[in-house]
Coordinates of C-alpha atoms and ligand atoms in Angstrom, one line a residue:
M1 CA -6.6 -3.4 0.6
C2 CA -4.7 -6.1 1.9
G3 CA -1.4 -7.1 0.7
I4 CA 0.8 -10.2 0.2
V5 CA 4.1 -11.1 -0.4
G6 CA 6.4 -14.2 -0.4
F7 CA 9.9 -15.0 -1.3
T8 CA 11.8 -18.4 -1.7
G9 CA 15.9 -18.5 -2.6
S10 CA 18.7 -18.2 -0.6
Q11 CA 19.0 -15.0 1.2
P12 CA 17.4 -14.5 4.2
A13 CA 13.7 -14.2 3.7
S14 CA 12.6 -12.0 6.4
P15 CA 14.4 -8.5 5.5
I16 CA 13.0 -9.1 1.9
L17 CA 9.3 -10.0 3.1
L18 CA 9.6 -6.5 5.4
E19 CA 10.7 -4.4 2.4
G20 CA 8.0 -6.0 0.2
L21 CA 5.5 -5.1 2.9
K22 CA 6.6 -1.7 3.1
K23 CA 6.2 -1.1 -0.5
L24 CA 2.5 -2.7 0.0
E25 CA 1.7 -0.1 2.4
Y26 CA 0.3 2.4 0.2
R27 CA -2.3 0.1 -0.5
G28 CA -3.9 0.6 3.2
Y29 CA -3.7 -1.7 5.8
D30 CA -4.2 -2.0 9.8
S31 CA -1.6 -5.1 11.1
A32 CA 1.0 -7.1 9.3
G33 CA 3.1 -10.4 10.0
I34 CA 5.3 -12.5 8.4
A35 CA 6.2 -16.3 8.5
V36 CA 9.4 -17.9 7.9
L37 CA 10.5 -21.5 7.8
D38 CA 13.6 -22.1 9.6
G39 CA 14.9 -26.1 9.1
D40 CA 11.7 -27.8 9.9
K41 CA 9.9 -25.1 11.8
I42 CA 7.6 -22.2 10.9
N43 CA 8.2 -19.0 13.0
M44 CA 5.9 -15.8 12.8
A45 CA 5.8 -12.5 14.0
K46 CA 2.9 -10.1 13.7
T47 CA 1.4 -7.0 15.0
R48 CA -1.2 -4.4 15.0
G49 CA -0.3 -1.5 13.2
V50 CA 2.5 -0.1 10.9
I51 CA 5.2 -2.4 9.4
K52 CA 7.7 -0.3 11.4
N53 CA 6.6 -2.2 14.6
L54 CA 6.8 -5.3 12.9
C55 CA 10.5 -4.4 12.1
E56 CA 11.1 -3.5 15.5
K57 CA 9.5 -6.6 16.8
T58 CA 11.5 -9.0 14.7
H59 CA 14.9 -7.1 15.0
D60 CA 14.5 -6.1 11.2
G61 CA 13.7 -9.9 10.5
A62 CA 16.8 -11.0 12.4
L63 CA 14.3 -12.9 14.9
L64 CA 12.9 -15.0 12.1
P65 CA 15.9 -16.8 10.1
G66 CA 15.4 -18.9 7.2
N67 CA 14.9 -18.6 3.3
A68 CA 11.7 -18.8 2.4
G69 CA 8.7 -17.1 3.8
I70 CA 5.3 -15.2 3.3
G71 CA 4.2 -11.8 4.3
H72 CA 0.7 -10.1 4.9
T73 CA -0.7 -6.5 5.4
R74 CA -4.2 -7.0 6.7
W75 CA -7.0 -4.4 6.1
A76 CA -9.8 -5.6 8.6
T77 CA -13.1 -7.2 7.4
H78 CA -13.7 -9.9 9.8
G79 CA -12.6 -9.2 13.3
A80 CA -11.2 -6.0 14.6
P81 CA -7.6 -5.3 13.9
N82 CA -5.4 -6.7 16.3
D83 CA -2.2 -9.1 16.6
V84 CA -4.3 -12.1 16.5
N85 CA -6.4 -11.7 13.9
A86 CA -3.6 -10.3 11.9
H87 CA -1.9 -12.3 9.1
P88 CA -0.2 -15.3 8.7
H89 CA -2.4 -17.8 9.9
M90 CA -1.0 -21.1 11.3
S91 CA -2.7 -24.6 11.6
N92 CA -3.0 -25.9 15.0
D93 CA 0.4 -28.1 14.8
G94 CA 2.2 -25.3 13.1
K95 CA 2.5 -27.3 9.9
F96 CA 0.7 -24.7 7.9
A97 CA 1.1 -21.0 7.6
I98 CA -0.9 -18.9 5.2
V99 CA -1.7 -15.6 4.0
H100 CA -5.0 -14.6 2.0
N101 CA -6.3 -11.7 0.6
G102 CA -9.9 -11.4 -0.4
I103 CA -13.0 -13.0 1.6
I104 CA -14.0 -16.7 2.4
E105 CA -17.7 -16.0 2.2
N106 CA -18.4 -19.9 3.6
Y107 CA -16.1 -19.5 6.1
A108 CA -18.9 -20.1 8.9
E109 CA -20.1 -23.4 7.7
L110 CA -16.6 -24.5 7.2
K111 CA -15.5 -23.2 10.6
E112 CA -18.3 -25.4 12.1
E113 CA -17.1 -28.4 10.6
L114 CA -13.8 -27.9 11.4
V115 CA -14.5 -27.2 15.2
A116 CA -16.7 -30.6 15.2
K117 CA -13.3 -32.1 14.0
G118 CA -11.3 -30.8 16.6
Y119 CA -9.6 -27.8 15.3
K120 CA -9.0 -25.0 17.4
F121 CA -9.5 -21.5 16.0
K122 CA -7.6 -18.4 17.5
S123 CA -8.7 -15.7 15.5
E124 CA -12.2 -14.0 14.1
T125 CA -10.8 -14.2 10.9
D126 CA -12.7 -16.0 7.7
T127 CA -9.2 -16.7 6.6
E128 CA -8.2 -19.1 9.7
V129 CA -10.3 -21.7 8.3
I130 CA -8.0 -22.3 5.2
A131 CA -5.1 -23.2 7.4
H132 CA -7.0 -25.9 9.1
L133 CA -8.4 -27.3 5.7
L134 CA -5.0 -27.6 4.6
D135 CA -3.7 -29.3 7.5
M136 CA -6.7 -31.8 7.2
Y137 CA -6.1 -32.6 3.3
Y138 CA -2.3 -32.7 3.5
T139 CA -0.8 -36.4 3.4
G140 CA 2.3 -35.5 1.8
D141 CA 1.1 -34.0 -1.6
L142 CA 0.9 -29.8 -1.3
K143 CA -0.4 -29.5 -4.5
F144 CA -3.2 -31.9 -3.9
A145 CA -3.8 -30.6 -0.5
V146 CA -3.9 -26.6 -1.9
M147 CA -6.6 -27.7 -4.5
K148 CA -8.8 -29.8 -2.1
T149 CA -8.4 -26.7 0.1
V150 CA -9.7 -24.4 -3.1
S151 CA -12.3 -26.7 -4.1
R152 CA -14.2 -26.2 -0.4
L153 CA -13.7 -22.3 -0.8
V154 CA -16.4 -19.8 -1.9
G155 CA -15.5 -16.4 -2.5
S156 CA -12.2 -14.3 -3.5
F157 CA -8.7 -15.0 -2.8
A158 CA -4.9 -14.8 -3.5
L159 CA -3.5 -17.3 -1.1
G160 CA -0.2 -17.7 -0.4
V161 CA 1.1 -21.1 1.4
L162 CA 4.0 -22.2 3.6
C163 CA 4.4 -25.6 4.6
A164 CA 7.1 -26.6 7.4
C165 CA 7.4 -30.3 5.5
E166 CA 8.3 -28.5 1.8
H167 CA 11.4 -26.9 2.1
G168 CA 12.0 -24.1 0.2
K169 CA 8.8 -24.3 -1.4
L170 CA 5.7 -21.9 -1.2
F171 CA 2.2 -22.3 -3.1
V172 CA 0.0 -19.8 -4.3
V173 CA -3.6 -19.5 -5.6
R174 CA -5.3 -16.7 -7.5
E175 CA -9.6 -16.5 -7.5
K176 CA -10.9 -13.3 -7.8
S177 CA -7.8 -11.2 -6.3
P178 CA -4.7 -10.1 -8.0
L179 CA -1.5 -12.2 -7.7
I180 CA 1.5 -11.8 -9.7
L181 CA 4.8 -14.2 -9.3
G182 CA 8.3 -12.5 -9.7
I183 CA 10.8 -14.8 -11.8
G184 CA 14.3 -14.0 -10.2
V185 CA 17.7 -15.8 -10.5
G186 CA 18.0 -18.7 -8.0
E187 CA 15.0 -17.0 -6.2
N188 CA 11.6 -16.3 -7.1
F189 CA 8.6 -14.1 -5.5
F190 CA 5.0 -13.5 -5.2
A191 CA 3.3 -10.5 -4.5
S192 CA -0.3 -8.9 -4.8
D193 CA 1.5 -5.7 -6.7
V194 CA 4.2 -5.5 -9.1
T195 CA 5.5 -2.7 -6.5
A196 CA 6.8 -4.8 -3.9
L197 CA 8.9 -7.2 -6.8
I198 CA 10.3 -4.4 -8.8
A199 CA 13.2 -4.1 -6.1
H200 CA 14.3 -7.8 -7.0
T201 CA 12.7 -8.6 -10.8
K202 CA 11.0 -6.8 -13.5
N203 CA 10.0 -10.4 -15.2
V204 CA 6.9 -11.3 -13.6
I205 CA 4.1 -13.2 -14.6
Y206 CA 0.3 -12.5 -14.1
L207 CA -2.0 -15.5 -12.5
E208 CA -5.6 -15.5 -14.0
D209 CA -8.2 -16.6 -11.8
G210 CA -8.4 -20.4 -10.8
E211 CA -4.8 -20.5 -11.6
L212 CA -2.4 -21.9 -8.7
A213 CA 1.8 -21.9 -8.6
E214 CA 4.6 -24.1 -7.0
I215 CA 7.6 -21.8 -6.4
T216 CA 10.6 -23.1 -5.6
P217 CA 14.3 -21.0 -5.7
D218 CA 14.8 -22.5 -9.1
S219 CA 11.2 -23.0 -10.6
V220 CA 8.0 -21.8 -11.3
T221 CA 5.2 -24.4 -12.0
V222 CA 1.6 -22.8 -13.0
F223 CA -1.2 -24.9 -13.1
D224 CA -5.0 -24.8 -14.3
G225 CA -7.6 -25.2 -11.9
A226 CA -7.8 -29.0 -12.8
G227 CA -4.2 -29.5 -11.8
R228 CA -2.6 -29.6 -15.2
E229 CA 0.5 -27.7 -15.8
I230 CA 0.0 -24.8 -18.2
N231 CA 2.8 -22.3 -19.9
K232 CA 2.6 -18.9 -19.0
E233 CA 4.3 -16.1 -20.7
I234 CA 6.5 -14.0 -18.8
S235 CA 5.9 -10.0 -18.7
R236 CA 8.6 -7.2 -18.6
V237 CA 7.4 -4.6 -16.0
V238 CA 8.1 -1.2 -17.8
W239 CA 9.0 0.9 -15.0
D240 CA 11.3 1.3 -12.7
I241 CA 12.0 1.4 -8.8
E242 CA 12.5 5.0 -8.7
A243 CA 9.1 5.4 -10.2
A244 CA 7.6 3.8 -6.8
E245 CA 9.8 5.9 -4.5
K246 CA 9.3 9.4 -3.4
G247 CA 12.3 11.1 -5.1
G248 CA 12.8 14.2 -2.7
Y249 CA 9.1 14.9 -2.5
D250 CA 7.9 14.6 1.0
H251 CA 4.9 12.8 0.0
F252 CA 3.6 10.6 -2.8
M253 CA 1.0 12.7 -3.6
L254 CA 2.6 15.5 -4.4
K255 CA 5.4 13.7 -6.8
E256 CA 2.2 12.2 -8.5
I257 CA 0.8 15.6 -8.9
M258 CA 3.9 16.8 -10.2
E259 CA 4.3 13.8 -12.5
Q260 CA 0.9 14.5 -14.6
P261 CA 2.5 16.3 -17.4
R262 CA 4.8 13.2 -18.1
A263 CA 2.0 10.7 -17.2
I264 CA -0.5 12.8 -19.8
K265 CA 2.3 12.8 -22.5
A266 CA 2.8 8.8 -22.2
T267 CA -1.0 8.6 -22.2
V268 CA -1.4 10.7 -25.1
E269 CA 1.4 10.9 -27.6
P270 CA 1.6 7.1 -28.3
R271 CA -1.9 7.1 -29.6
I272 CA -1.6 10.1 -32.2
K273 CA 0.1 9.1 -35.3
N274 CA 0.1 11.2 -38.5
G275 CA -2.5 13.4 -37.0
R276 CA -4.8 10.9 -36.3
I277 CA -6.0 9.4 -32.9
T278 CA -5.3 5.6 -32.8
F279 CA -6.3 2.5 -30.2
E280 CA -4.7 0.2 -32.1
D281 CA -2.8 -1.0 -29.1
G282 CA -5.8 -1.6 -27.2
G283 CA -7.1 -3.7 -30.5
V284 CA -10.0 -1.2 -30.6
T285 CA -10.7 -0.3 -34.3
P286 CA -13.6 2.1 -35.9
E287 CA -15.7 -1.2 -36.5
F288 CA -16.1 -2.2 -32.9
F289 CA -18.5 0.6 -32.5
S290 CA -20.6 0.2 -35.0
G291 CA -24.4 0.2 -34.1
I292 CA -23.4 1.8 -30.8
D293 CA -26.5 3.9 -29.7
K294 CA -25.8 4.5 -26.0
I295 CA -22.8 4.7 -23.8
I296 CA -22.5 3.9 -20.1
I297 CA -19.3 4.9 -18.4
T298 CA -19.0 3.1 -14.8
A299 CA -16.3 3.4 -12.1
C300 CA -16.2 4.4 -8.4
G301 CA -15.2 7.3 -6.7
S302 CA -12.3 9.9 -8.5
A303 CA -12.7 7.5 -11.9
Y304 CA -16.5 8.0 -11.6
Y305 CA -15.9 11.7 -11.3
A306 CA -13.3 11.6 -14.9
G307 CA -16.3 9.7 -15.9
C308 CA -18.5 12.7 -15.2
V309 CA -16.2 14.6 -17.5
G310 CA -16.4 12.3 -20.1
R311 CA -19.9 12.3 -20.5
Y312 CA -19.9 16.3 -21.1
V313 CA -17.2 15.9 -23.8
I314 CA -18.5 12.6 -25.6
E315 CA -22.1 13.7 -25.5
E316 CA -21.2 17.6 -26.9
L317 CA -19.1 15.7 -29.5
C318 CA -20.8 12.9 -30.6
R319 CA -24.2 13.5 -29.9
I320 CA -25.0 9.9 -28.3
P321 CA -26.6 9.5 -25.2
V322 CA -24.2 8.9 -22.3
S323 CA -24.7 8.1 -18.6
V324 CA -21.9 8.0 -15.8
E325 CA -22.9 5.1 -13.2
L326 CA -21.6 4.4 -10.3
A327 CA -20.5 0.7 -10.4
S328 CA -21.8 -0.1 -7.1
E329 CA -24.9 0.6 -8.0
L330 CA -25.0 -0.5 -11.6
R331 CA -24.3 -3.9 -10.6
Y332 CA -27.4 -4.7 -9.1
R333 CA -29.7 -2.6 -11.0
N334 CA -30.7 -4.9 -14.0
P335 CA -29.0 -2.3 -16.3
L336 CA -30.6 -1.6 -19.7
V337 CA -28.0 -2.8 -21.7
N338 CA -27.6 -4.9 -24.8
G339 CA -25.6 -5.4 -28.0
N340 CA -25.7 -1.7 -29.3
T341 CA -24.2 -0.3 -25.9
L342 CA -21.1 0.6 -25.2
L343 CA -19.6 0.2 -21.3
I344 CA -16.7 2.3 -20.7
V345 CA -15.2 1.2 -17.4
L346 CA -12.2 3.5 -15.4
S347 CA -10.3 2.1 -13.2
Q348 CA -6.7 3.0 -12.3
S349 CA -6.0 -0.3 -10.5
G350 CA -7.8 -2.3 -12.4
E351 CA -8.6 -4.4 -9.3
T352 CA -11.9 -2.5 -7.6
A353 CA -14.5 -4.9 -6.8
D354 CA -17.4 -3.0 -8.0
T355 CA -16.3 -1.7 -11.3
K356 CA -15.3 -5.4 -12.0
E357 CA -18.8 -6.8 -11.1
A358 CA -20.4 -3.8 -13.0
L359 CA -18.2 -4.8 -16.3
R360 CA -19.3 -9.0 -15.6
E361 CA -22.6 -7.9 -15.3
C362 CA -22.8 -5.7 -18.8
K363 CA -20.8 -8.3 -20.4
R364 CA -23.4 -11.1 -19.4
L365 CA -26.0 -8.8 -20.7
G366 CA -24.3 -8.5 -24.1
A367 CA -22.8 -4.8 -23.8
R368 CA -19.3 -4.4 -25.8
S369 CA -16.5 -2.9 -23.3
I370 CA -13.7 -1.1 -23.0
A371 CA -11.8 -0.3 -19.8
V372 CA -9.0 2.2 -19.1
V373 CA -7.1 0.9 -17.0
N374 CA -3.3 1.9 -15.4
V375 CA -2.2 -1.2 -13.9
V376 CA -1.0 -3.7 -16.4
G377 CA -2.3 -7.0 -16.0
S378 CA -5.3 -6.4 -13.7
S379 CA -8.4 -8.1 -13.7
I380 CA -10.3 -5.4 -15.2
A381 CA -7.9 -5.3 -17.9
K382 CA -8.5 -8.9 -18.9
L383 CA -12.1 -8.9 -18.4
A384 CA -13.1 -6.1 -21.1
D385 CA -13.5 -6.5 -24.8
H386 CA -10.4 -4.2 -25.0
T387 CA -8.4 -2.1 -22.6
I388 CA -6.9 1.2 -23.2
Y389 CA -3.6 1.8 -20.5
T390 CA -3.3 5.0 -18.9
W391 CA 0.4 5.2 -18.9
A392 CA 0.6 6.7 -15.8
G393 CA 3.2 4.6 -14.2
P394 CA 2.6 3.3 -10.8
E395 CA 0.4 5.6 -8.4
I396 CA 1.0 5.0 -5.0
A397 CA -0.5 8.0 -2.8
V398 CA -4.3 6.5 -1.8
A399 CA -5.6 9.6 -3.2
T400 CA -5.4 9.3 -6.8
T401 CA -4.0 12.6 -9.1
K402 CA -2.4 11.2 -12.5
G403 CA -4.6 8.3 -12.5
Y404 CA -7.7 10.6 -12.6
T405 CA -5.9 13.2 -15.3
T406 CA -4.7 10.2 -17.8
Q407 CA -8.3 8.7 -17.5
V408 CA -9.5 12.2 -18.4
A409 CA -7.1 12.4 -21.2
V410 CA -8.2 9.3 -22.8
L411 CA -12.0 10.0 -22.8
D412 CA -11.1 13.3 -24.4
M413 CA -9.2 11.5 -27.4
L414 CA -12.1 8.5 -27.2
A415 CA -14.7 11.7 -27.6
V416 CA -12.6 13.0 -30.5
Y417 CA -12.3 9.7 -32.2
L418 CA -15.6 8.6 -32.1
A419 CA -17.1 11.9 -33.2
D420 CA -14.6 11.4 -36.2
I421 CA -15.8 7.9 -37.1
M422 CA -19.6 8.7 -36.9
G423 CA -18.7 11.6 -39.1
L424 CA -20.1 14.3 -36.7
I425 CA -17.1 16.5 -36.6
T426 CA -15.3 18.7 -39.4
P427 CA -11.5 18.2 -40.3
E428 CA -11.1 21.8 -38.7
R429 CA -12.4 20.9 -35.6
Y430 CA -10.8 17.5 -35.4
S431 CA -7.2 18.9 -35.8
Q432 CA -8.3 22.1 -33.3
L433 CA -8.9 19.1 -30.9
L434 CA -6.0 16.9 -31.9
T435 CA -3.9 20.3 -31.0
G436 CA -5.5 20.6 -27.6
I437 CA -5.0 17.3 -26.6
T438 CA -1.1 17.7 -27.9
Q439 CA -1.0 20.5 -25.6
L440 CA -2.1 18.9 -22.4
P441 CA 0.8 17.8 -20.7
S442 CA 2.7 21.5 -21.3
L443 CA -0.5 23.2 -20.0
A444 CA -0.8 21.0 -17.1
Q445 CA 2.9 21.7 -16.6
R446 CA 1.4 25.5 -16.5
S447 CA -1.1 24.7 -14.1
I448 CA 1.4 23.9 -11.9
D449 CA 3.6 26.3 -12.5
L450 CA 0.9 28.9 -12.2
N451 CA 0.1 28.0 -8.7
T452 CA 3.3 28.5 -6.8
H453 CA 1.6 30.7 -4.3
L454 CA -1.1 27.6 -3.5
E455 CA 0.7 26.9 -0.2
Y456 CA 0.0 30.3 1.3
I457 CA -3.4 30.3 0.0
A458 CA -4.5 26.9 1.6
K459 CA -2.9 28.1 4.9
R460 CA -5.5 31.0 4.8
Y461 CA -8.7 28.7 4.5
S462 CA -7.3 25.6 6.0
S463 CA -9.6 26.1 9.0
C464 CA -12.9 26.6 6.7
N465 CA -15.3 23.4 7.8
P466 CA -17.6 22.9 5.9
L467 CA -16.9 24.2 2.4
F468 CA -18.4 24.1 -1.2
F469 CA -17.0 23.7 -4.4
M470 CA -19.8 24.7 -7.5
G471 CA -19.5 24.9 -11.3
R472 CA -21.4 24.3 -14.3
N473 CA -20.7 22.1 -17.2
I474 CA -17.1 20.7 -17.0
D475 CA -16.2 22.9 -14.3
Y476 CA -19.0 21.0 -12.1
A477 CA -17.6 17.6 -12.9
V478 CA -13.8 19.2 -12.0
A479 CA -15.5 20.4 -8.9
L480 CA -16.7 17.1 -7.6
E481 CA -13.2 15.7 -7.9
G482 CA -11.8 18.9 -6.2
A483 CA -14.1 18.3 -3.2
L484 CA -13.3 14.6 -3.1
K485 CA -9.7 14.8 -2.8
L486 CA -10.3 17.3 0.3
K487 CA -12.4 15.2 2.2
E488 CA -10.5 12.3 1.5
I489 CA -6.9 13.8 2.8
S490 CA -7.8 16.4 4.9
Y491 CA -11.1 15.4 6.4
I492 CA -13.1 18.7 6.2
Y493 CA -16.4 18.3 4.5
S494 CA -16.5 19.4 1.3
E495 CA -19.6 18.9 -1.1
T496 CA -20.1 20.0 -4.7
Y497 CA -23.1 21.6 -6.2
A498 CA -24.1 22.3 -9.8
A499 CA -23.8 26.5 -9.5
G500 CA -27.4 26.4 -10.7
E501 CA -28.8 24.4 -8.2
L502 CA -27.6 26.2 -5.5
K503 CA -30.5 28.2 -5.0
H504 CA -32.9 25.3 -4.8
G505 CA -32.1 24.2 -1.1
T506 CA -28.2 24.4 -0.3
I507 CA -27.9 28.0 -0.2
A508 CA -29.0 28.1 3.3
L509 CA -26.1 26.7 4.4
I510 CA -24.4 29.9 3.1
E511 CA -23.4 32.4 5.9
D512 CA -20.6 34.7 6.8
G513 CA -17.1 33.4 6.0
T514 CA -18.7 30.1 4.4
L515 CA -15.9 29.2 1.6
V516 CA -17.1 28.3 -1.3
I517 CA -14.7 27.4 -3.9
T518 CA -16.2 28.2 -7.6
L519 CA -14.8 27.4 -10.8
C520 CA -15.5 29.8 -13.4
C521 CA -13.3 28.3 -16.6
Y522 CA -16.0 27.0 -19.1
E523 CA -16.6 29.9 -21.0
P524 CA -19.8 29.2 -22.4
L525 CA -21.4 29.8 -19.2
Y526 CA -19.0 31.8 -17.5
E527 CA -21.4 34.9 -17.0
K528 CA -23.8 32.3 -15.5
T529 CA -21.5 31.1 -13.1
L530 CA -20.7 34.7 -12.2
S531 CA -24.4 35.5 -11.5
N532 CA -24.1 32.5 -9.0
V533 CA -21.0 33.8 -7.2
E534 CA -22.8 37.3 -6.5
E535 CA -25.8 35.4 -4.8
V536 CA -23.2 33.6 -2.2
K537 CA -21.0 36.7 -1.9
A538 CA -24.3 38.8 -0.6
R539 CA -25.0 36.2 1.5
G540 CA -21.6 36.5 3.2
A541 CA -19.2 33.6 1.3
R542 CA -15.9 33.9 0.9
V543 CA -14.9 33.0 -2.6
L544 CA -11.9 31.3 -4.1
A545 CA -12.3 31.5 -7.6
V546 CA -10.7 29.1 -10.0
V547 CA -10.1 31.1 -13.3
H548 CA -8.1 31.2 -16.4
E549 CA -4.7 33.3 -16.1
G550 CA -5.0 36.6 -16.8
N551 CA -8.4 37.3 -15.5
S552 CA -8.3 40.1 -13.4
K553 CA -11.9 41.3 -13.4
I554 CA -12.9 38.1 -11.1
F555 CA -11.8 40.7 -8.3
P556 CA -13.1 42.0 -6.2
L557 CA -16.0 39.2 -6.5
A558 CA -13.7 36.9 -5.3
D559 CA -11.3 36.8 -2.3
D560 CA -8.6 34.9 -3.7
A561 CA -7.8 33.2 -7.5
I562 CA -6.5 30.3 -8.9
Y563 CA -5.4 30.1 -11.9
V564 CA -5.1 27.6 -14.8
P565 CA -4.2 28.3 -18.6
K566 CA -6.9 28.4 -21.3
T567 CA -7.7 25.6 -23.2
D568 CA -10.3 24.6 -25.8
A569 CA -13.4 24.4 -23.2
L570 CA -14.1 20.8 -23.7
L571 CA -10.7 19.4 -22.8
A572 CA -10.2 22.0 -19.9
A573 CA -10.5 19.4 -17.0
A574 CA -7.1 17.5 -17.1
C575 CA -5.2 21.0 -16.1
E576 CA -8.2 22.7 -14.3
V577 CA -8.1 20.1 -11.5
V578 CA -4.6 20.1 -11.3
P579 CA -4.6 23.4 -8.8
L580 CA -7.3 21.6 -6.6
Q581 CA -5.5 18.7 -6.0
L582 CA -2.5 20.8 -5.0
F583 CA -4.9 23.1 -2.8
A584 CA -6.4 19.7 -1.2
Y585 CA -2.6 18.9 -0.6
Y586 CA -1.5 21.6 1.2
V587 CA -4.7 22.2 3.3
A588 CA -4.0 18.6 4.5
K589 CA -0.3 19.7 4.8
D590 CA -1.4 22.2 7.2
R591 CA -3.7 20.4 8.9
G592 CA -1.0 17.8 10.0
C593 CA -2.8 14.9 7.9
D594 CA -1.5 11.7 7.0
I595 CA -1.3 12.8 3.0
D596 CA -0.3 9.4 1.6
K597 CA -2.5 7.1 3.6
P598 CA -5.8 9.1 4.9
K599 CA -7.6 7.1 7.7
N600 CA -10.2 4.3 6.9
L601 CA -9.2 4.5 3.3
A602 CA -7.4 1.9 0.8
K603 CA -5.6 2.2 -2.6
S604 CA -7.4 -0.5 -4.3
V605 CA -10.7 -1.4 -3.1
T606 CA -11.0 -5.4 -3.5
V607 CA -13.9 -6.4 -1.6
E608 CA -17.5 -4.7 -2.0
Ligands
F6R701 C1 -9.8 8.9 -4.8 C2 -9.9 7.4 -5.0 C3 -10.8 6.8 -5.1 C4 -10.5 5.7 -6.5 C5 -11.8 4.6 -6.4 C6 -11.7 3.9 -7.8 O1 -8.9 9.8 -4.7 O2 -8.4 7.4 -5.4 O3 -11.9 7.3 -5.0 O4 -10.6 6.7 -7.5 O5 -11.6 3.7 -5.3 O6 -10.5 3.2 -7.8 P1 -9.9 2.7 -9.4 O7 -9.6 3.7 -10.4 O8 -8.6 1.7 -8.9 O9 -11.1 1.6 -9.5

């Protein structure tokens, strides 16, 4: 969703802001803008559409000289995506320009008050009230004006402020929306996302809710909500700029699919010590689980589907009830949790609003919580009792791939770890599963290598719409993710059914030529799934089967096959999903879709 950047230093600000905004494109946006202080005047340029338009409009920034500025990519919430509603927004006299991520919930009443005082509004946004409030409260003390303004706001905001009277100075505030400061030499930055900073500095400060900061070229001063200066730790980002670039691939999505063996390895390997699984890096100890009598996994989208895999694995190994809940439902359901409930929260970005609020609500009701998160320092990572990071590196494509597989890998590990401390697993089974987990990176690579023919298969089926997925047990959970991948990047209507459920209604939709992608890797139920394949085949379906490598018996029942390497049945998901990601990728490519930035979608969904 929206992204913000800011720079102050001695270089021209505009090109740095434009570059930063390009790095935030992946979050999803519909318009963009920058504002730069030149002498005593703030100049602004903004436009609907892509950053390229903004670069053209500003001659790559040359038309907006100056060494301090702010920039924004907007994903419309209040008011249509157009030039006027794009950020930055300015006060009437041009003294303030601001950029804002989040939502100001009480903007209507603030607007009424400001209109009554004579302020003129240009846009339909909730954000514009902030520029006018700053103007109203500014009497020469920027920090005071910012704090006074913030005290009037209800909602979520990461705010960047530029003031024509304060040369070289930027002000930022964070409240329920991510904001990171980048510390340079003779120059400093802010952004909603590390990817926008990493080309300039790896030294960052993660602001917490309620904190504000004054940024000049030579200093960064952070204050708490009461305005008292506080000391903040400077963290070092562990990945390089190359990780956030395409590196020769046509799309980030393909690059990230290919990165999965490495990402799973980075997630798994450091957590196996002396033949035992450990989560001590996240502060998780066996005692933390004592007395737990139920587990709730909550998340949104693909992360929720990773949770669906987790339920099968944890329940099977730990014999403890596990429910998987959509965070947007859980948060409003007065959930049945207490101090004996373990809440596992899954989120690649660590900023998904519904997931964060579901976590907050369950914590309030006493649940113990573990977050499985990819983005270091993100809100969910901070809110949970313990955080287990998936070390997937930056995920830029809107459709998650390595985010999902690393979440699954952590859940596999957690299941084995828990089963062990609950005394429910023999040493032999423990070491069998541990070996299986250690092999996941190479097996994910094998999944990629086995499917070089997928581009051709995808071409054959790219006009099948709608289509269906089916499977049983873990195959079913993986199929849910396979169908979502197709929906979001190729816009094909694809739906998943538990294979045994098909004949209770949905089979009526199968007709001559309907594509049914059937996952047949969960061996304990292989024969059952095959009988479902027979059923759809008998009604004219084309069948694309996902089977273990070497399974030739699937023909002639299947029209085509996708192969995955054999793993322990419980650990199959991380490898089985890989060809489905590739299939979705090549189908979308064949259909000419904008793969990395599918329509209407945002990478990090920071509003409800
Ligand atoms: C699908 C996808 C989304 C996310 C969902 C949760 O490819 O990326 O469905 O999985 O929005 O996002 P996180 O994991 O950041 O909480």
